[in-house]
Each structure stands twice: as structure tokens, then as C-alpha cells.
Amino acid sequence: VQLVESGGGSVQIGGSLRLSCAASRYTYRRYCMGWFRQAPGQEREGVATIDSGGLTRYADSVNGRFTISQDSAGAGNTLYLQMDGLKPEDTAMYYCAADPRDAACYTRRYRDFDYWGQGTQVTVSS
């Protein structure tokens, strides 16, 4: 599976961004899909995942502010991350990831995902 992210950019504190991830094949309800982020000098962090049953999980740091979703229409291959109430600590490179096993969605560990996009930068500043 090839993944391509888009939608990153610079935004002020409290602002919103919507990230998109286009997959090269049909992923809706077939793959565990996730969003990760990595700031300089830090480990890649699992932000949000959605499994093949549609169950979503979030890191505590973004719960209530970020929403992961999938597009079931058309090609059924687009993943989104709606980010609201952005904070400076949300600044990072954001990556889309996919894995055929739902176990990856439970753990939210980057090493459990087989497929990765190239990333899109999100910068939050005052």
C-alpha cells in the first residue's frame, strides 16, 4: 500500500487543519489506519487510529481535539485527521500509516505498522 499525505501547513494557536492521506488501494474497513507524528529529537508517536471495524483510538494529548475518519465513498481509500484547537506542542511531521492487522490499532506503536507515507509538516505558532 502506498500512502500520500497532504494538508499540512502553518497555523496559529487555536487554529484548525485537516490532513488527508490517499492510499493506493481500497482500505476502508480492510486495514488498520493511523496517524503518527514525530517532532525533532522525539520518538514517533501514535496520534489516532481507526481499525477495520471503525473503532477509533486517540492519544490522551489529542483526545477531544483531533478526529480521525475515513472516506467510504468513491475509491474508499482516503483517511483524514481533523485537528482543532491546535497547540504549539502539536508541531511535528505527521505521517499516515496502514497495516492489515487490527492489533496495530490497539497498540498504536509505530513498529507495528507496515506501510507509511512520506509525511506532512504541521507547525503551530503564536
mmCIF file of C-alpha atoms in Angstrom, residues 22-86:
data_model
loop_
_atom_site.group_PDB
_atom_site.id
_atom_site.type_symbol
_atom_site.label_atom_id
_atom_site.label_comp_id
_atom_site.label_asym_id
_atom_site.label_seq_id
_atom_site.Cartn_x
_atom_site.Cartn_y
_atom_site.Cartn_z
ATOM 1 C CA ALA A 22 -4.611 8.905 -0.105
ATOM 2 C CA ALA A 23 -3.926 5.182 -0.277
ATOM 3 C CA SER A 24 -3.109 3.287 -3.456
ATOM 4 C CA ARG A 25 -5.727 0.663 -2.759
ATOM 5 C CA TYR A 26 -9.120 0.263 -1.077
ATOM 6 C CA THR A 27 -8.531 0.497 2.654
ATOM 7 C CA TYR A 28 -11.955 1.310 4.102
ATOM 8 C CA ARG A 29 -12.846 -1.355 6.685
ATOM 9 C CA ARG A 30 -9.964 -3.538 5.447
ATOM 10 C CA TYR A 31 -6.913 -2.071 7.150
ATOM 11 C CA CYS A 32 -5.944 -0.594 10.437
ATOM 12 C CA MET A 33 -5.171 3.040 9.563
ATOM 13 C CA GLY A 34 -3.380 5.538 11.717
ATOM 14 C CA TRP A 35 -1.830 8.966 12.083
ATOM 15 C CA PHE A 36 1.512 9.392 13.775
ATOM 16 C CA ARG A 37 3.662 12.411 14.459
ATOM 17 C CA GLN A 38 7.314 12.988 15.163
ATOM 18 C CA ALA A 39 8.946 16.124 16.481
ATOM 19 C CA PRO A 40 12.725 16.638 16.197
ATOM 20 C CA GLY A 41 14.589 14.503 18.709
ATOM 21 C CA GLN A 42 11.478 12.624 19.777
ATOM 22 C CA GLU A 43 10.105 9.162 19.072
ATOM 23 C CA ARG A 44 7.292 8.741 16.576
ATOM 24 C CA GLU A 45 4.013 8.973 18.496
ATOM 25 C CA GLY A 46 0.719 7.324 17.632
ATOM 26 C CA VAL A 47 -1.865 10.131 17.471
ATOM 27 C CA ALA A 48 -5.005 8.338 16.310
ATOM 28 C CA THR A 49 -6.036 5.048 14.752
ATOM 29 C CA ILE A 50 -9.144 3.576 13.175
ATOM 30 C CA ASP A 51 -9.466 -0.176 12.813
ATOM 31 C CA SER A 52 -11.317 -2.294 10.267
ATOM 32 C CA GLY A 53 -14.430 -2.185 12.463
ATOM 33 C CA GLY A 54 -14.402 1.595 12.583
ATOM 34 C CA LEU A 55 -13.261 1.826 16.206
ATOM 35 C CA THR A 56 -11.151 4.900 16.852
ATOM 36 C CA ARG A 57 -8.456 5.425 19.452
ATOM 37 C CA TYR A 58 -6.590 8.586 20.375
ATOM 38 C CA ALA A 59 -3.559 9.627 22.314
ATOM 39 C CA ASP A 60 -4.523 11.401 25.528
ATOM 40 C CA SER A 61 -2.775 14.548 24.320
ATOM 41 C CA VAL A 62 -5.157 14.976 21.374
ATOM 42 C CA ASN A 63 -8.363 13.342 22.610
ATOM 43 C CA GLY A 64 -11.254 15.741 22.174
ATOM 44 C CA ARG A 65 -9.342 17.961 19.738
ATOM 45 C CA PHE A 66 -8.476 15.613 16.858
ATOM 46 C CA THR A 67 -10.824 13.395 14.847
ATOM 47 C CA ILE A 68 -9.765 10.536 12.582
ATOM 48 C CA SER A 69 -12.116 9.421 9.828
ATOM 49 C CA GLN A 70 -12.230 7.532 6.557
ATOM 50 C CA ASP A 71 -13.971 8.222 3.284
ATOM 51 C CA SER A 72 -16.218 5.312 2.393
ATOM 52 C CA ALA A 73 -17.426 6.822 -0.862
ATOM 53 C CA GLY A 74 -15.708 6.616 -4.200
ATOM 54 C CA ALA A 75 -12.445 4.739 -4.102
ATOM 55 C CA GLY A 76 -12.701 4.189 -0.348
ATOM 56 C CA ASN A 77 -9.066 4.987 0.097
ATOM 57 C CA THR A 78 -8.822 8.318 1.895
ATOM 58 C CA LEU A 79 -8.008 8.847 5.555
ATOM 59 C CA TYR A 80 -8.433 12.170 7.340
ATOM 60 C CA LEU A 81 -7.283 13.814 10.519
ATOM 61 C CA GLN A 82 -9.260 16.878 11.580
ATOM 62 C CA MET A 83 -7.184 18.868 14.043
ATOM 63 C CA ASP A 84 -8.850 21.600 16.072
ATOM 64 C CA GLY A 85 -7.623 23.698 18.962
ATOM 65 C CA LEU A 86 -4.046 23.324 17.822
#
